[in-house]
Amino acid sequence: LSASATSAALMIADRNEGTEADVEALKSLQDRSGGFRAGAMAPVPDLLSTAVSLFTLKNYGAEPEYPARDFIEAHWLDDGGFAATLMDSGSDVEYVFYGLLALGTL
């Protein structure tokens, strides 16, 4: 199970084709911190997986199990960019996109 692959499959599928089980599987990747892990074995949640998962859930009218705002804001750095994980101290344009996508889903 992968957050990005599951999200992509659900987004290209007709809403009638995406099953509740698929949405629930995606929701199972969420950590109590509010972030989503890339996969079940991923050690920490990351901003990419969180952004695409929140976007997909919103499109399916589903709510995440835990609020994600604090997780997203924790990745928002003083320079205005976003870090991929809390272990990263720098940002890049890719993660600015994911941060804004994640914030936009709220």
PDB file of C-alpha atoms in Angstrom:
ATOM      1  CA  LEU A   1       0.000   0.000   0.000  1.00  0.00           C
ATOM      2  CA  SER A   2       1.390   3.372  -1.057  1.00  0.00           C
ATOM      3  CA  ALA A   3      -0.156   6.768  -0.314  1.00  0.00           C
ATOM      4  CA  SER A   4       0.890   8.249  -3.657  1.00  0.00           C
ATOM      5  CA  ALA A   5      -0.087   5.255  -5.793  1.00  0.00           C
ATOM      6  CA  THR A   6      -3.409   4.751  -3.990  1.00  0.00           C
ATOM      7  CA  SER A   7      -4.197   8.458  -4.293  1.00  0.00           C
ATOM      8  CA  ALA A   8      -3.327   8.458  -7.984  1.00  0.00           C
ATOM      9  CA  ALA A   9      -5.465   5.394  -8.665  1.00  0.00           C
ATOM     10  CA  LEU A  10      -8.422   6.872  -6.798  1.00  0.00           C
ATOM     11  CA  MET A  11      -8.078  10.210  -8.608  1.00  0.00           C
ATOM     12  CA  ILE A  12      -8.114   8.673 -12.081  1.00  0.00           C
ATOM     13  CA  ALA A  13     -10.921   6.271 -11.209  1.00  0.00           C
ATOM     14  CA  ASP A  14     -14.496   7.333 -11.497  1.00  0.00           C
ATOM     15  CA  ARG A  15     -15.860   7.988  -8.011  1.00  0.00           C
ATOM     16  CA  ASN A  16     -18.130   5.008  -8.517  1.00  0.00           C
ATOM     17  CA  GLU A  17     -15.108   2.796  -9.202  1.00  0.00           C
ATOM     18  CA  GLY A  18     -13.155   3.911  -6.120  1.00  0.00           C
ATOM     19  CA  THR A  19     -14.363   1.722  -3.319  1.00  0.00           C
ATOM     20  CA  GLU A  20     -14.841   2.636   0.304  1.00  0.00           C
ATOM     21  CA  ALA A  21     -12.220   0.005   1.117  1.00  0.00           C
ATOM     22  CA  ASP A  22      -9.660   1.875  -1.008  1.00  0.00           C
ATOM     23  CA  VAL A  23     -10.433   5.147   0.766  1.00  0.00           C
ATOM     24  CA  GLU A  24     -10.197   3.430   4.158  1.00  0.00           C
ATOM     25  CA  ALA A  25      -6.868   1.882   3.170  1.00  0.00           C
ATOM     26  CA  LEU A  26      -5.554   5.345   2.341  1.00  0.00           C
ATOM     27  CA  LYS A  27      -6.836   6.679   5.655  1.00  0.00           C
ATOM     28  CA  SER A  28      -4.997   3.873   7.475  1.00  0.00           C
ATOM     29  CA  LEU A  29      -1.677   5.456   6.471  1.00  0.00           C
ATOM     30  CA  GLN A  30      -2.349   8.504   8.630  1.00  0.00           C
ATOM     31  CA  ASP A  31      -0.251   8.972  11.751  1.00  0.00           C
ATOM     32  CA  ARG A  32      -1.654  10.444  14.975  1.00  0.00           C
ATOM     33  CA  SER A  33       0.423  13.540  14.203  1.00  0.00           C
ATOM     34  CA  GLY A  34      -1.957  14.239  11.305  1.00  0.00           C
ATOM     35  CA  GLY A  35       0.557  13.367   8.590  1.00  0.00           C
ATOM     36  CA  PHE A  36       0.413  10.423   6.209  1.00  0.00           C
ATOM     37  CA  ARG A  37       3.203   7.888   5.761  1.00  0.00           C
ATOM     38  CA  ALA A  38       4.301   6.966   2.226  1.00  0.00           C
ATOM     39  CA  GLY A  39       3.568   3.325   3.025  1.00  0.00           C
ATOM     40  CA  ALA A  40       2.720   1.121   5.960  1.00  0.00           C
ATOM     41  CA  MET A  41       6.405   0.497   6.718  1.00  0.00           C
ATOM     42  CA  ALA A  42       7.583   4.107   6.298  1.00  0.00           C
ATOM     43  CA  PRO A  43       9.210   5.332   9.508  1.00  0.00           C
ATOM     44  CA  VAL A  44       7.714   8.843   9.538  1.00  0.00           C
ATOM     45  CA  PRO A  45       4.929  10.730   7.786  1.00  0.00           C
ATOM     46  CA  ASP A  46       5.966  13.152   5.069  1.00  0.00           C
ATOM     47  CA  LEU A  47       4.507  16.210   3.403  1.00  0.00           C
ATOM     48  CA  LEU A  48       4.158  14.703  -0.096  1.00  0.00           C
ATOM     49  CA  SER A  49       2.121  11.743   1.142  1.00  0.00           C
ATOM     50  CA  THR A  50       0.079  14.027   3.375  1.00  0.00           C
ATOM     51  CA  ALA A  51      -0.727  16.470   0.573  1.00  0.00           C
ATOM     52  CA  VAL A  52      -1.829  13.872  -1.976  1.00  0.00           C
ATOM     53  CA  SER A  53      -3.767  11.849   0.604  1.00  0.00           C
ATOM     54  CA  LEU A  54      -5.644  14.892   1.928  1.00  0.00           C
ATOM     55  CA  PHE A  55      -6.428  16.023  -1.626  1.00  0.00           C
ATOM     56  CA  THR A  56      -7.772  12.598  -2.538  1.00  0.00           C
ATOM     57  CA  LEU A  57      -9.841  12.263   0.631  1.00  0.00           C
ATOM     58  CA  LYS A  58     -11.344  15.711   0.051  1.00  0.00           C
ATOM     59  CA  ASN A  59     -12.299  14.728  -3.499  1.00  0.00           C
ATOM     60  CA  TYR A  60     -14.027  11.634  -2.142  1.00  0.00           C
ATOM     61  CA  GLY A  61     -15.833  13.589   0.579  1.00  0.00           C
ATOM     62  CA  ALA A  62     -13.943  11.669   3.271  1.00  0.00           C
ATOM     63  CA  GLU A  63     -12.413  13.122   6.415  1.00  0.00           C
ATOM     64  CA  PRO A  64      -8.999  12.106   7.730  1.00  0.00           C
ATOM     65  CA  GLU A  65      -8.939  10.365  11.109  1.00  0.00           C
ATOM     66  CA  TYR A  66      -6.809  13.093  12.690  1.00  0.00           C
ATOM     67  CA  PRO A  67      -6.553  16.837  12.042  1.00  0.00           C
ATOM     68  CA  ALA A  68      -3.599  17.669   9.794  1.00  0.00           C
ATOM     69  CA  ARG A  69      -3.173  21.431  10.278  1.00  0.00           C
ATOM     70  CA  ASP A  70      -0.508  21.214  13.015  1.00  0.00           C
ATOM     71  CA  PHE A  71       1.447  18.625  11.016  1.00  0.00           C
ATOM     72  CA  ILE A  72       1.467  20.834   7.926  1.00  0.00           C
ATOM     73  CA  GLU A  73       2.364  23.991   9.842  1.00  0.00           C
ATOM     74  CA  ALA A  74       5.236  22.176  11.584  1.00  0.00           C
ATOM     75  CA  HIS A  75       6.775  21.652   8.127  1.00  0.00           C
ATOM     76  CA  TRP A  76       6.443  25.341   7.223  1.00  0.00           C
ATOM     77  CA  LEU A  77       9.910  26.818   7.645  1.00  0.00           C
ATOM     78  CA  ASP A  78      11.004  30.331   8.577  1.00  0.00           C
ATOM     79  CA  ASP A  79      12.204  30.949   5.003  1.00  0.00           C
ATOM     80  CA  GLY A  80       8.623  30.437   3.755  1.00  0.00           C
ATOM     81  CA  GLY A  81       9.282  27.017   2.245  1.00  0.00           C
ATOM     82  CA  PHE A  82       8.243  23.602   3.460  1.00  0.00           C
ATOM     83  CA  ALA A  83      10.347  20.658   4.626  1.00  0.00           C
ATOM     84  CA  ALA A  84       9.645  17.130   3.410  1.00  0.00           C
ATOM     85  CA  THR A  85       9.807  15.710   6.948  1.00  0.00           C
ATOM     86  CA  LEU A  86      10.567  17.068  10.393  1.00  0.00           C
ATOM     87  CA  MET A  87      14.063  15.638  10.002  1.00  0.00           C
ATOM     88  CA  ASP A  88      14.801  18.059   7.127  1.00  0.00           C
ATOM     89  CA  SER A  89      15.948  21.608   7.764  1.00  0.00           C
ATOM     90  CA  GLY A  90      15.728  22.905   4.198  1.00  0.00           C
ATOM     91  CA  SER A  91      13.013  23.429   1.643  1.00  0.00           C
ATOM     92  CA  ASP A  92      12.734  23.332  -2.116  1.00  0.00           C
ATOM     93  CA  VAL A  93      10.164  24.377  -4.680  1.00  0.00           C
ATOM     94  CA  GLU A  94       8.691  20.864  -4.887  1.00  0.00           C
ATOM     95  CA  TYR A  95       7.811  20.819  -1.209  1.00  0.00           C
ATOM     96  CA  VAL A  96       6.430  24.361  -1.379  1.00  0.00           C
ATOM     97  CA  PHE A  97       3.903  22.940  -3.841  1.00  0.00           C
ATOM     98  CA  TYR A  98       3.062  20.031  -1.511  1.00  0.00           C
ATOM     99  CA  GLY A  99       2.758  22.354   1.474  1.00  0.00           C
ATOM    100  CA  LEU A 100       0.391  24.652  -0.377  1.00  0.00           C
ATOM    101  CA  LEU A 101      -1.619  21.706  -1.706  1.00  0.00           C
ATOM    102  CA  ALA A 102      -1.930  20.326   1.813  1.00  0.00           C
ATOM    103  CA  LEU A 103      -2.980  23.699   3.234  1.00  0.00           C
ATOM    104  CA  GLY A 104      -5.470  24.132   0.398  1.00  0.00           C
ATOM    105  CA  THR A 105      -7.253  20.937   1.379  1.00  0.00           C
ATOM    106  CA  LEU A 106      -8.001  22.295   4.835  1.00  0.00           C
TER     107      LEU A 106
END
